[in-house]
Coordinates of C-alpha atoms and ligand atoms in Angstrom, one line a residue:
X9 CA 0.0 0.0 0.0
X10 CA 1.1 3.5 -0.6
X11 CA 0.8 6.3 1.9
X12 CA -1.6 9.1 1.1
X13 CA -0.4 12.2 2.8
X14 CA -1.8 15.6 3.8
X15 CA 0.2 18.8 3.2
X16 CA 1.2 18.8 6.9
X17 CA 2.4 15.2 6.7
X18 CA 4.4 16.0 3.5
X19 CA 6.0 19.0 5.2
X20 CA 6.9 16.9 8.1
X21 CA 8.4 14.2 5.8
X22 CA 10.5 16.9 4.0
X23 CA 11.7 18.5 7.2
X24 CA 12.7 15.1 8.7
X25 CA 14.6 14.2 5.5
X26 CA 16.4 17.5 5.5
X27 CA 16.9 18.5 9.1
X28 CA 16.3 15.2 11.1
X29 CA 18.9 12.5 11.2
X30 CA 19.2 12.1 7.5
X31 CA 20.5 15.6 6.7
X32 CA 19.7 15.5 3.0
X33 CA 20.6 19.0 1.7
X34 CA 17.4 20.9 0.7
X35 CA 19.0 21.8 -2.6
X36 CA 19.5 18.1 -3.4
X37 CA 15.9 17.2 -2.6
X38 CA 14.7 20.0 -4.9
X39 CA 17.2 18.8 -7.6
X40 CA 15.8 15.3 -7.3
X41 CA 12.2 16.5 -7.5
X42 CA 12.9 18.6 -10.6
X43 CA 14.9 15.9 -12.3
X44 CA 12.1 13.3 -11.5
X45 CA 9.6 15.4 -13.5
X46 CA 12.0 15.7 -16.5
X47 CA 12.4 11.9 -16.6
X48 CA 8.9 10.7 -15.7
X49 CA 7.3 13.2 -18.2
X50 CA 8.9 11.3 -21.0
X51 CA 6.2 8.6 -20.6
X52 CA 3.9 11.3 -22.0
X53 CA 5.9 13.5 -24.3
X54 CA 8.5 10.9 -25.4
X55 CA 11.3 13.5 -25.7
X56 CA 12.0 17.1 -24.7
X57 CA 14.3 17.5 -27.7
X58 CA 13.2 20.4 -30.0
X59 CA 10.0 21.0 -27.9
X60 CA 8.8 24.5 -27.1
X61 CA 8.2 24.5 -23.3
X62 CA 6.9 27.2 -20.9
X63 CA 7.7 26.6 -17.3
X64 CA 5.5 28.7 -14.9
X65 CA 7.3 29.0 -11.5
X66 CA 5.4 30.2 -8.5
X67 CA 6.8 32.0 -5.4
X68 CA 7.4 28.9 -3.2
X69 CA 9.4 25.7 -3.5
X70 CA 7.1 24.4 -6.2
X71 CA 8.5 27.2 -8.3
X72 CA 12.0 26.1 -7.2
X73 CA 11.3 22.7 -8.7
X74 CA 10.4 24.5 -11.9
X75 CA 13.8 26.1 -12.1
X76 CA 15.5 22.7 -11.9
X77 CA 13.2 21.4 -14.6
X78 CA 14.0 24.3 -16.9
X79 CA 17.8 23.6 -16.6
X80 CA 17.5 19.9 -17.3
X81 CA 15.2 20.2 -20.3
X82 CA 17.5 22.9 -21.8
X83 CA 20.2 20.3 -21.7
X84 CA 17.9 17.9 -23.5
X85 CA 17.4 20.3 -26.3
X86 CA 14.1 22.0 -25.5
X87 CA 13.4 25.7 -26.2
X88 CA 12.4 27.1 -22.8
X89 CA 10.6 30.1 -21.5
X90 CA 10.5 30.5 -17.7
X91 CA 7.9 32.7 -16.0
X92 CA 9.1 33.6 -12.6
X93 CA 6.3 34.8 -10.2
X94 CA 8.4 35.6 -7.2
X95 CA 11.2 38.0 -6.4
X96 CA 14.7 36.6 -5.8
X97 CA 14.9 37.6 -2.2
X98 CA 11.6 36.0 -1.3
X99 CA 12.6 32.5 -2.5
X100 CA 13.9 29.9 -0.1
X101 CA 17.7 29.4 -0.1
X102 CA 17.4 26.3 -2.2
X103 CA 15.0 27.7 -4.8
X104 CA 17.1 30.9 -5.1
X105 CA 20.2 28.8 -5.6
X106 CA 18.6 27.1 -8.6
X107 CA 17.2 30.4 -9.9
X108 CA 20.6 32.0 -9.9
X109 CA 22.0 29.1 -12.0
X110 CA 19.2 29.6 -14.4
X111 CA 19.9 33.4 -14.6
X112 CA 23.5 32.6 -15.5
X113 CA 22.2 30.3 -18.3
X114 CA 19.8 32.9 -19.5
X115 CA 22.6 35.4 -19.8
X116 CA 24.3 33.1 -22.2
X117 CA 21.1 33.1 -24.2
X118 CA 20.1 29.5 -23.5
X119 CA 16.7 30.3 -22.2
X120 CA 14.3 33.3 -21.8
X121 CA 13.3 34.3 -18.2
X122 CA 10.3 36.6 -17.7
X123 CA 10.1 38.2 -14.3
X124 CA 6.4 38.1 -13.8
X125 CA 6.5 39.7 -10.3
X126 CA 7.5 43.2 -11.6
X127 CA 4.0 44.3 -12.7
X128 CA 5.1 45.2 -16.3
X129 CA 4.1 41.9 -17.8
X130 CA 3.6 41.6 -21.5
X131 CA 0.5 39.4 -21.7
X132 CA 0.3 39.9 -25.5
X133 CA 3.6 38.0 -25.8
X134 CA 2.5 35.4 -23.2
X135 CA -0.6 34.6 -25.3
X136 CA 1.5 34.3 -28.4
X137 CA 4.0 31.9 -26.7
X138 CA 1.1 29.9 -25.3
X139 CA -0.3 29.5 -28.8
X140 CA 3.1 28.2 -30.1
X141 CA 4.1 26.0 -27.2
X142 CA 4.2 22.2 -27.1
X143 CA 4.4 21.7 -23.4
X144 CA 3.5 23.7 -20.3
X145 CA 5.0 22.9 -16.9
X146 CA 2.8 23.9 -13.9
X147 CA 5.2 24.8 -11.0
X148 CA 3.0 27.6 -9.8
X149 CA 1.7 26.2 -6.5
X150 CA 2.1 22.8 -4.9
X151 CA 1.3 21.5 -1.5
X152 CA 1.4 25.1 -0.2
X153 CA -1.9 25.9 -1.8
X154 CA -4.8 26.9 0.4
X155 CA -8.1 28.8 0.0
X156 CA -8.9 30.1 -3.5
X157 CA -6.3 31.0 -6.1
X158 CA -5.5 34.7 -6.4
X159 CA -3.7 36.7 -9.0
X160 CA -1.5 36.4 -10.9
X161 CA -2.1 32.6 -10.5
X162 CA -5.8 32.9 -11.3
X163 CA -5.0 34.7 -14.6
X164 CA -2.1 32.4 -15.6
X165 CA -4.1 29.2 -14.8
X166 CA -7.0 30.4 -17.0
X167 CA -4.6 31.2 -19.8
X168 CA -2.9 27.8 -19.5
X169 CA -6.3 25.9 -19.5
X170 CA -7.5 27.9 -22.4
X171 CA -4.4 27.3 -24.4
X172 CA -4.4 23.5 -23.7
X173 CA -8.1 23.1 -24.6
X174 CA -7.3 22.1 -28.1
X175 CA -5.6 19.0 -26.7
X176 CA -2.3 19.6 -28.7
X177 CA -0.4 21.1 -25.8
X178 CA 0.5 18.8 -22.9
X179 CA 0.3 20.1 -19.4
X180 CA 2.6 18.6 -16.8
X181 CA 1.8 19.4 -13.1
X182 CA 4.7 19.5 -10.6
X183 CA 3.8 17.6 -7.4
X184 CA 0.1 18.5 -7.6
X185 CA -1.9 20.6 -10.0
X186 CA -2.1 24.3 -9.0
X187 CA -5.4 25.0 -7.3
X188 CA -6.1 21.4 -5.9
X189 CA -6.3 21.1 -2.1
X190 CA -3.7 18.5 -1.1
X191 CA -5.7 17.2 1.8
X192 CA -9.2 16.9 0.4
X193 CA -9.3 17.2 -3.4
X194 CA -11.4 20.4 -3.3
X195 CA -10.5 22.8 -6.1
X196 CA -10.1 26.5 -6.3
X197 CA -13.3 28.1 -7.7
X198 CA -15.3 24.9 -6.9
X199 CA -15.7 24.3 -10.6
X200 CA -17.7 27.5 -11.1
X201 CA -17.1 29.5 -14.3
X202 CA -15.1 32.7 -14.1
X203 CA -13.6 31.9 -10.7
X204 CA -10.0 30.8 -9.9
X205 CA -10.1 27.5 -11.6
X206 CA -7.4 24.8 -11.0
X207 CA -4.9 23.5 -13.6
X208 CA -6.2 20.6 -15.6
X209 CA -3.0 18.6 -16.3
X210 CA -2.3 15.6 -18.6
X211 CA 0.2 14.3 -16.1
X212 CA 1.1 14.9 -12.5
X213 CA 4.5 13.9 -11.2
X214 CA 4.2 13.8 -7.4
X215 CA 7.0 13.6 -4.8
X216 CA 7.8 11.4 -1.8
X217 CA 4.2 10.2 -1.1
X218 CA 0.9 10.4 -2.9
X219 CA -1.3 13.2 -1.8
X220 CA -4.8 12.5 -0.5
X221 CA -6.4 15.2 -2.6
X222 CA -5.3 13.5 -5.8
X223 CA -7.5 10.5 -5.1
X224 CA -10.8 12.4 -4.6
X225 CA -13.0 14.3 -7.0
X226 CA -12.9 17.0 -8.2
X227 CA -9.2 17.2 -7.6
X228 CA -8.6 13.8 -9.2
X229 CA -9.9 15.1 -12.5
X230 CA -7.2 17.8 -12.6
X231 CA -4.3 15.4 -12.3
X232 CA -4.3 13.4 -15.5
X233 CA -2.1 10.3 -15.1
X234 CA -0.4 10.3 -11.7
X235 CA 3.2 9.3 -11.5
X236 CA 5.0 9.0 -8.2
X237 CA 8.7 9.4 -7.5
X238 CA 10.5 8.9 -4.2
X239 CA 13.0 11.7 -5.0
X240 CA 15.6 10.1 -2.8
X241 CA 13.6 10.1 0.4
X242 CA 14.9 7.6 3.0
X243 CA 12.9 4.4 2.7
X244 CA 11.8 4.5 6.3
X245 CA 10.0 7.8 5.7
X246 CA 8.3 6.4 2.7
X247 CA 7.1 3.3 4.4
X248 CA 6.6 4.0 8.1
X249 CA 3.2 3.5 9.5
X250 CA 2.0 6.6 11.3
X251 CA -0.9 8.1 13.3
X252 CA -3.7 9.5 11.3
X253 CA -2.6 7.5 8.3
X254 CA -4.3 6.9 5.0
X255 CA -3.2 4.3 2.4
X256 CA -4.0 3.6 -1.2
X257 CA -4.6 -0.2 -1.6
X258 CA -2.5 -2.1 -4.0
X259 CA -2.7 -5.6 -5.6
X260 CA 0.0 -6.9 -3.2
X261 CA -2.0 -5.9 -0.1
X262 CA -5.0 -8.0 -1.1
X263 CA -3.0 -10.9 -2.5
X264 CA -1.2 -11.1 0.9
X265 CA -4.4 -11.5 2.9
X266 CA -6.2 -13.9 0.6
X267 CA -4.5 -17.1 1.4
X268 CA -4.9 -19.8 -1.2
X269 CA -7.2 -22.7 -0.4
X270 CA -5.8 -25.5 1.6
X271 CA -5.9 -28.6 -0.6
X272 CA -7.6 -30.6 2.1
X273 CA -10.1 -28.0 2.9
X274 CA -13.9 -28.6 2.8
X275 CA -17.0 -26.5 2.6
X276 CA -17.1 -26.0 6.3
X277 CA -13.6 -24.4 6.2
X278 CA -14.8 -21.6 3.9
X279 CA -17.5 -20.3 6.0
X280 CA -21.3 -20.5 6.3
X281 CA -22.8 -17.2 5.1
X282 CA -26.4 -16.3 5.9
X283 CA -28.0 -13.6 3.8
X284 CA -31.0 -12.4 5.8
X285 CA -32.7 -10.0 3.6
X286 CA -35.3 -9.2 1.0
X287 CA -39.0 -8.1 1.0
X288 CA -41.9 -8.4 -1.4
X289 CA -40.7 -5.6 -3.8
X290 CA -36.9 -6.3 -3.8
X291 CA -36.1 -9.9 -3.9
X292 CA -33.4 -9.6 -6.5
X293 CA -31.2 -7.7 -4.1
X294 CA -30.5 -10.6 -1.7
X295 CA -30.0 -13.0 -4.6
X296 CA -27.3 -10.7 -5.9
X297 CA -25.8 -10.7 -2.4
X298 CA -25.7 -14.5 -2.5
X299 CA -24.2 -14.4 -5.9
X300 CA -21.4 -12.1 -4.6
X301 CA -20.8 -14.5 -1.7
X302 CA -20.8 -17.6 -3.9
X303 CA -18.3 -16.1 -6.4
X304 CA -16.1 -14.9 -3.6
X305 CA -15.7 -18.5 -2.5
X306 CA -18.1 -19.0 0.4
X307 CA -18.4 -22.6 1.6
X308 CA -22.1 -22.6 2.2
X309 CA -24.8 -20.0 1.6
X310 CA -28.1 -19.8 3.3
X311 CA -30.7 -17.3 2.1
X312 CA -33.3 -16.4 4.6
X313 CA -36.2 -14.3 3.2
X314 CA -39.7 -13.4 4.3
X315 CA -42.0 -16.4 3.7
X316 CA -44.1 -14.8 1.0
X317 CA -41.0 -14.2 -1.1
X318 CA -39.4 -17.6 -0.7
X319 CA -41.0 -19.3 -3.7
X320 CA -39.5 -16.8 -6.0
X321 CA -36.0 -17.4 -4.8
X322 CA -36.0 -21.1 -4.7
X323 CA -33.9 -22.5 -7.7
X324 CA -32.9 -19.0 -8.9
X325 CA -29.3 -19.8 -7.7
X326 CA -29.1 -23.6 -7.4
X327 CA -26.0 -23.3 -5.2
X328 CA -27.7 -21.6 -2.3
X329 CA -30.1 -23.0 0.3
X330 CA -33.3 -20.9 0.6
X331 CA -35.9 -20.9 3.4
X332 CA -38.9 -18.6 4.0
X333 CA -39.1 -17.1 7.5
X334 CA -42.4 -16.2 9.4
X335 CA -45.5 -15.7 7.3
X336 CA -45.3 -12.2 5.8
X337 CA -43.6 -10.3 2.9
X338 CA -41.3 -8.4 5.2
X339 CA -39.3 -9.4 8.3
X340 CA -40.8 -8.4 11.7
X341 CA -39.9 -9.0 15.3
X342 CA -42.0 -12.2 15.3
X343 CA -39.4 -13.8 13.0
X344 CA -36.4 -13.3 15.3
X345 CA -36.7 -16.5 17.1
X346 CA -36.6 -18.6 13.9
X347 CA -33.4 -16.8 12.8
X348 CA -31.7 -17.1 16.2
X349 CA -32.3 -20.8 16.3
X350 CA -30.1 -21.2 13.2
X351 CA -27.7 -18.4 13.7
X352 CA -25.4 -20.4 16.0
X353 CA -24.2 -22.3 12.9
X354 CA -23.5 -19.2 10.8
X355 CA -20.0 -17.8 10.4
X356 CA -21.1 -14.4 9.0
X357 CA -24.5 -12.7 8.5
X358 CA -25.2 -10.2 5.7
X359 CA -28.3 -8.1 6.3
X360 CA -30.1 -5.3 4.5
X361 CA -30.3 -5.5 0.7
X362 CA -33.9 -5.2 -0.4
X363 CA -35.2 -5.4 3.1
X364 CA -37.7 -2.6 2.8
X365 CA -38.5 0.3 5.2
X366 CA -41.1 -1.2 7.5
X367 CA -40.5 -0.1 11.0
X368 CA -41.2 -3.6 12.3
X369 CA -38.1 -4.7 10.4
X370 CA -36.0 -2.3 12.5
X371 CA -36.8 -4.3 15.7
X372 CA -36.0 -7.5 13.8
X373 CA -32.6 -6.2 12.8
X374 CA -31.8 -5.0 16.3
X375 CA -32.8 -8.3 17.9
X376 CA -30.6 -10.2 15.4
X377 CA -27.6 -8.0 16.2
X378 CA -28.2 -8.1 20.0
X379 CA -28.6 -11.9 20.1
X380 CA -25.9 -13.1 17.8
X381 CA -22.1 -13.3 18.2
X382 CA -20.8 -13.6 14.7
X383 CA -19.7 -10.8 12.3
X384 CA -22.5 -8.9 10.6
X385 CA -22.3 -6.9 7.3
X386 CA -25.0 -4.3 7.4
X387 CA -26.0 -2.7 4.1
X388 CA -28.8 -0.8 2.3
X389 CA -32.3 -0.8 3.9
X390 CA -30.9 -2.1 7.2
X391 CA -28.7 1.1 7.4
X392 CA -31.7 3.3 6.7
X393 CA -33.8 1.5 9.4
X394 CA -31.2 1.9 12.1
X395 CA -30.1 5.4 11.0
X396 CA -30.1 7.1 14.4
X397 CA -29.1 4.2 16.6
X398 CA -25.4 4.7 17.1
X399 CA -25.7 4.1 20.8
X400 CA -27.3 0.8 20.0
X401 CA -24.7 -0.2 17.4
X402 CA -21.5 0.9 18.9
X403 CA -21.2 -1.8 21.7
X404 CA -21.4 -4.4 18.9
X405 CA -19.2 -2.4 16.5
X406 CA -16.1 -4.6 16.6
X407 CA -18.1 -7.4 14.8
X408 CA -20.0 -5.1 12.5
X409 CA -19.1 -3.8 9.0
X410 CA -21.4 -1.1 7.7
X411 CA -21.4 -0.4 3.9
X412 CA -23.3 2.8 3.2
X413 CA -23.1 4.8 -0.1
X414 CA -22.9 8.5 0.3
X415 CA -26.7 9.1 0.7
X416 CA -27.0 6.3 3.3
X417 CA -23.9 7.7 5.1
X418 CA -25.4 11.2 5.1
X419 CA -28.6 9.8 6.7
X420 CA -26.6 7.8 9.3
X421 CA -24.3 10.6 10.2
X422 CA -26.6 13.6 9.8
X423 CA -24.0 15.3 7.7
X424 CA -25.0 16.6 4.3
X425 CA -23.6 14.9 1.2
X426 CA -22.0 18.2 0.1
X427 CA -20.3 18.5 3.5
X428 CA -19.0 14.9 3.5
X429 CA -17.6 15.3 0.0
X430 CA -15.5 18.3 1.2
X431 CA -13.3 15.9 3.2
X432 CA -14.4 12.2 2.8
X433 CA -11.6 10.8 4.9
X434 CA -12.2 13.0 7.9
X435 CA -16.0 12.5 7.7
X436 CA -15.5 8.7 7.6
X437 CA -13.1 8.7 10.5
X438 CA -15.3 10.9 12.6
X439 CA -18.2 8.5 12.0
X440 CA -16.1 5.5 13.1
X441 CA -15.1 7.3 16.3
X442 CA -18.7 7.4 17.2
X443 CA -20.1 4.1 15.8
X444 CA -17.0 1.9 16.5
X445 CA -17.7 -0.2 13.3
X446 CA -15.6 -1.1 10.4
X447 CA -16.8 1.3 7.7
X448 CA -17.0 0.9 4.0
X449 CA -18.0 4.3 2.6
X450 CA -18.9 3.5 -1.0
X451 CA -18.3 5.9 -3.8
X452 CA -15.6 7.0 -6.2
X453 CA -13.4 6.2 -4.6
X454 CA -14.6 3.9 -1.7
X455 CA -13.0 4.5 1.6
X456 CA -12.5 1.8 4.3
X457 CA -11.9 2.7 8.0
X458 CA -10.8 0.2 10.6
X459 CA -13.1 0.1 13.7
X460 CA -10.5 1.8 15.9
X461 CA -10.6 4.7 13.4
X462 CA -6.8 4.6 13.2
X463 CA -6.3 3.6 9.6
X464 CA -8.0 4.6 6.4
X465 CA -7.7 2.7 3.1
X466 CA -8.7 4.2 -0.2
X467 CA -9.6 1.9 -3.0
X468 CA -8.1 2.5 -6.5
X469 CA -10.3 0.0 -8.5
X470 CA -13.7 0.4 -10.0
X471 CA -15.3 2.7 -12.6
X472 CA -18.4 4.6 -13.4
X473 CA -20.0 1.6 -15.2
X474 CA -20.6 0.3 -11.6
X475 CA -23.0 3.2 -10.9
X476 CA -25.9 0.8 -11.4
X477 CA -28.5 -0.7 -9.0
X478 CA -27.4 -3.9 -7.4
X479 CA -23.6 -3.4 -7.5
X480 CA -23.6 -2.7 -3.8
X481 CA -25.6 -5.9 -3.1
X482 CA -22.9 -8.0 -4.7
X483 CA -20.3 -6.2 -2.6
X484 CA -22.1 -7.0 0.6
X485 CA -22.0 -10.8 -0.2
X486 CA -18.4 -10.6 -1.1
X487 CA -17.4 -8.9 2.1
X488 CA -19.4 -11.4 4.1
X489 CA -17.6 -14.3 2.3
X490 CA -14.2 -12.8 2.7
X491 CA -14.9 -12.2 6.4
X492 CA -15.4 -15.9 6.7
X493 CA -12.3 -16.7 4.6
X494 CA -9.8 -19.0 6.2
X495 CA -6.8 -17.0 7.4
X496 CA -8.5 -13.6 6.9
X497 CA -6.8 -11.4 9.6
X498 CA -9.7 -9.2 10.6
X499 CA -12.9 -7.5 9.4
X500 CA -11.1 -4.5 8.0
X501 CA -8.9 -6.8 5.8
X502 CA -12.1 -8.6 4.6
X503 CA -13.7 -5.2 3.8
X504 CA -10.6 -4.1 1.9
X505 CA -10.5 -7.4 0.0
X506 CA -14.1 -7.2 -1.0
X507 CA -14.0 -3.6 -2.1
X508 CA -10.7 -4.0 -4.1
X509 CA -11.8 -7.2 -5.9
X510 CA -15.3 -5.9 -6.5
X511 CA -13.8 -2.8 -8.3
X512 CA -11.3 -4.9 -10.2
X513 CA -14.1 -7.2 -11.4
X514 CA -16.0 -4.0 -12.5
X515 CA -12.8 -2.9 -14.3
X516 CA -12.7 -6.3 -16.1
X517 CA -16.3 -5.8 -17.2
X518 CA -15.6 -2.3 -18.3
X519 CA -12.8 -3.5 -20.5
X520 CA -15.0 -6.2 -22.0
X521 CA -18.2 -4.2 -22.5
X522 CA -17.4 -0.6 -22.1
X523 CA -18.8 1.8 -19.6
X524 CA -22.5 1.0 -20.2
X525 CA -24.8 -1.8 -19.3
X526 CA -22.7 -4.5 -17.7
X527 CA -24.7 -6.0 -14.8
X528 CA -24.0 -6.7 -11.1
X529 CA -24.2 -10.4 -11.8
X530 CA -21.6 -10.1 -14.5
X531 CA -19.4 -8.3 -12.0
X532 CA -20.0 -11.1 -9.5
X533 CA -19.1 -13.7 -12.2
X534 CA -15.8 -11.9 -12.9
X535 CA -14.7 -12.3 -9.2
X536 CA -13.0 -15.8 -9.6
X537 CA -11.0 -14.4 -12.5
X538 CA -9.7 -11.5 -10.3
X539 CA -8.8 -13.9 -7.5
X540 CA -6.9 -16.1 -10.0
X541 CA -5.1 -13.0 -11.3
X542 CA -4.2 -12.1 -7.7
X543 CA -2.7 -15.6 -7.2
X544 CA -0.6 -15.2 -10.3
X545 CA 0.5 -11.7 -9.0
X546 CA 1.5 -13.4 -5.8
X547 CA 3.8 -15.8 -7.7
X548 CA 5.2 -12.9 -9.8
X549 CA 8.5 -11.5 -8.4
X550 CA 8.1 -8.4 -10.4
X551 CA 7.4 -5.1 -8.5
X552 CA 5.1 -4.1 -11.3
X553 CA 2.2 -6.4 -10.7
X554 CA -0.3 -5.5 -13.4
X555 CA -3.4 -7.2 -12.2
X556 CA -5.3 -6.2 -15.2
X557 CA -2.9 -7.7 -17.7
X558 CA -3.1 -10.9 -15.8
X559 CA -6.9 -11.0 -15.8
X560 CA -6.9 -10.6 -19.6
X561 CA -4.6 -13.6 -19.9
X562 CA -6.8 -15.9 -17.8
Ligands
LIG30 N1 12.2 20.5 0.7 C1 10.9 20.6 0.4 O1 10.1 21.0 1.2 C2 10.6 20.1 -0.9 C3 9.5 20.7 -1.5 N2 9.3 20.5 -2.8 C4 8.3 21.3 -3.5 O2 7.8 22.4 -2.7 C5 6.4 22.4 -2.7 C6 5.9 23.0 -1.4 O3 6.6 24.2 -1.3 P1 6.0 25.4 -0.5 O4 5.7 25.0 0.9 O5 7.0 26.5 -0.6 O6 4.6 25.7 -1.1 P2 4.2 26.0 -2.7 O7 5.3 26.4 -3.5 O8 3.4 24.8 -3.1 O9 3.2 27.2 -2.4 C7 3.5 28.3 -1.7 C8 3.4 29.5 -2.6 O10 2.1 29.5 -3.2 C9 1.4 30.7 -3.0 N3 0.0 30.4 -2.7 C10 -0.5 29.7 -1.7 N4 -1.9 29.7 -1.9 C11 -2.1 30.4 -2.9 C12 -3.3 30.9 -3.6 N5 -4.5 30.5 -3.1 N6 -3.3 31.6 -4.7 C13 -2.1 32.0 -5.2 N7 -0.9 31.7 -4.6 C14 -1.0 30.9 -3.5 C15 2.0 31.2 -1.7 O11 1.9 32.6 -1.7 C16 3.5 30.8 -1.8 O12 4.2 31.7 -2.6 C17 6.0 21.0 -3.0 O13 4.7 20.9 -3.6 C18 7.1 20.5 -3.9 O14 6.8 20.9 -5.2 C19 10.2 19.7 -3.6 O15 11.2 20.5 -4.0 C20 10.8 18.6 -2.8 C21 11.4 19.1 -1.6
LIG31 N1 -18.2 6.1 -10.5 C1 -17.8 5.0 -9.9 N2 -16.5 4.7 -9.8 C2 -16.1 3.6 -9.1 N3 -17.0 2.8 -8.4 C3 -18.3 3.1 -8.4 C4 -18.8 4.3 -9.1 N4 -20.1 4.3 -9.0 C5 -20.5 3.3 -8.2 N5 -19.4 2.5 -7.9 C6 -19.3 1.4 -7.0 O1 -20.5 0.6 -7.2 C7 -21.1 0.2 -5.9 C8 -22.5 0.8 -5.9 O2 -23.1 0.4 -4.7 P1 -24.5 0.9 -4.2 O3 -24.6 2.4 -4.4 O4 -24.7 0.4 -2.8 O5 -25.5 0.2 -5.2 P2 -26.8 -0.6 -4.9 O6 -27.4 -0.1 -3.6 O7 -27.7 -0.3 -6.0 O8 -26.5 -2.0 -4.8 C9 -20.2 0.7 -4.9 O9 -19.3 -0.3 -4.5 C10 -19.5 1.9 -5.5 O10 -18.2 2.1 -5.0
LIG32 K1 1.9 22.6 -9.3

């Protein structure tokens, strides 16, 4: 997994590298950062040779990286214009050091430097150069950005975005696109026209650690492809676990917790999953949950639905065992006894999909939670029914996984969707502090929080083709199956495995069918292929474990 840092955490990492025990000279770290951009950008632009490039350098250290970039690409044969937004004296020692080198080179005529801080800018000339350029380097503002962009950044960013609209000019962002909040992914101008919009880059080369804001919309949309470079940071700083940590899940993390099946295992080894769900109008939902559980490798699956819906379910999935409970078309408290009689034999319960909104069902859910001891995955209608019951849920939180999408989360937490979106990670952590559960906050991207609220995982898989009814139902079954999986370390690992593999199965369908119309059942049916690809990835020594390539070859 890769660390996802806030601006403060990045600053701390930089400071420790430079002034802690490692004593890396600041000028060297900046040199490494600038050089990393020059090298990594070749994936996009192939070569700097003979390219016309404008490098916009802001007043902080992000601008300092820009000076280094300018020097290196000159050596590679680019024609370079450097716009310097700060005054010499206001730059950090290391940025100024690189700026002076660049001045010396400009004196020899190698490049053109425009001092944009003097107030006598020739914008006519700037527009002309923007028209003629091949590449723009955005070193205006990096992790030091806060609030809304102000001039001259606002003006320059608009000019850059306008010039690049035709798609012929490539925009490369240094560390993070100007105008994207490092911690949250909020953008300057909030996407409104005629405000201080952010840079929309084709590629972002980011340093030391990935930034949280680059994984969340709308910031993610500004980054283009994201390339990471360690810039010579000591490995312990790159890898150490820390307080308030967030991580981006990777193939290797999931492959590590999904142990391969013991050759002498039997159906009892792989868990007994009970899907307790459904109501008259929504009987497809629990069936999709069962399908998710089956494809994720559950040993045995029991579907328990209200009696009046049972005849519809029987035989729909021959692999599962169906029984009608009580006598109605929705669960009620009268049905609890029948469920509890069986529950002792169940490894994990999945509850909620298609359960309806009848208030009698709420008591049923509470009694099932109160009187069982196994892990429970709570989704969909069950979340809506227990929406204000955090005092009831929290004592059982250590064995509960809740899987709300944003609207369900908003109802549960009482925080508006708009407010949650401003900082998804903080909203999710705050929720877990109060509810004590393992949380799967579904969305783009999905965020998983461990029940001690210490660690946040962000999922990189999945695509907008998954925005279709029933996808979440499949995920619920998968998480339940993984929670029962032999050797699964804990509920958080099960939740991460479910979310990652669910998204990867969606990505497989996207590649096969395109973004429209693949179904939740097709996603479920792609799960074994993803798990097989994970096994192959585990056997592959290569660092670059391309899960997707492996799925294609299966
Ligand atoms: N030693 C380090 O700390 C390293 C830092 N590096 C670079 O340094 C960057 C961080 O440097 P800084 O902390 O100097 O910050 P930045 O250079 O990212 O931003 C600070 C500058 O941006 C301006 N600014 C902030 N908000 C603004 C707004 N809303 N509108 C217009 N201008 C705004 C500030 O006035 C200030 O001049 C990183 O993103 C990275 O590119 C790299 O060189 C690697 C090493
Ligand atoms: N744009 C998207 N990008 C990535 N994943 C998505 C996107 N839209 C939806 N998903 C995923 O699809 C699933 C949808 O779940 P949910 O909203 O609960 O659907 P339902 O309730 O209809 O089953 C979630 O896992 C979510 O993360
Ligand atoms: K930048």
